[in-house]
C-alpha positions in Angstrom: -23.9 -36.5 -4.6 -22.9 -33.3 -3.3 -23.4 -30.0 -5.2 -20.4 -28.4 -6.8 -19.7 -24.9 -6.0 -18.4 -22.5 -8.6 -15.3 -20.5 -7.6 -15.8 -16.8 -8.1 -12.9 -15.2 -10.2 -11.6 -11.9 -8.9 -12.4 -9.0 -11.1 -9.7 -8.0 -13.4 -8.9 -4.1 -13.4 -7.2 -2.4 -16.3 -3.5 -1.3 -15.7 -3.0 2.2 -16.5 0.4 3.4 -17.8 2.6 5.2 -15.3 4.3 8.4 -16.3 7.6 9.3 -14.7 7.8 12.7 -13.5 11.3 14.4 -13.8 12.2 17.2 -11.5 13.6 20.5 -13.0 17.2 21.4 -12.4 20.5 19.3 -12.6 20.0 15.5 -12.4 21.5 13.9 -9.4 24.1 11.1 -10.0 23.4 7.6 -8.9 25.7 7.8 -6.0 24.2 11.0 -4.6 20.7 9.5 -4.9 21.8 6.5 -2.7 23.7 8.8 -0.4 20.5 10.8 0.1 18.6 7.8 0.5 20.9 6.4 3.2 20.9 9.3 5.3 17.2 9.6 5.4 16.7 5.9 6.0 19.4 5.3 8.7 19.4 8.6 10.4 18.3 7.0 13.6 21.0 4.6 13.3 23.6 7.3 13.1 22.3 9.0 16.0 22.3 6.1 18.3 25.7 5.3 17.2 26.9 8.6 18.1 25.4 8.2 21.5 26.9 4.9 21.9 30.5 6.3 20.8 30.1 9.4 23.3 29.2 7.1 26.3 31.9 4.5 25.5 34.3 7.6 25.5 33.1 9.0 28.7 33.6 5.5 30.2 37.0 4.9 29.0 37.9 8.4 30.4 36.5 7.4 33.6 38.4 4.2 33.7 41.7 5.9 33.2 40.9 8.7 35.6 40.0 5.9 38.4 43.0 4.2 37.6 45.2 7.1 38.1 43.6 8.0 41.4 43.8 4.4 42.7 47.5 3.9 42.0 
């Protein structure tokens, strides 16, 4: 018969208590926190959307100008 190998168990580490640190000053409302988080996380999306809208406006204006000259 083949030898059985013992499985090693992962070492268990003690979990330390985490302490929440509160910043000094007026506490922000939950809506303000999510708005700030939204601005930070999606800043690149807003920048890209602004660029797309500007380009679309330029192209639309170009179509109107071409229509006036060609008619």
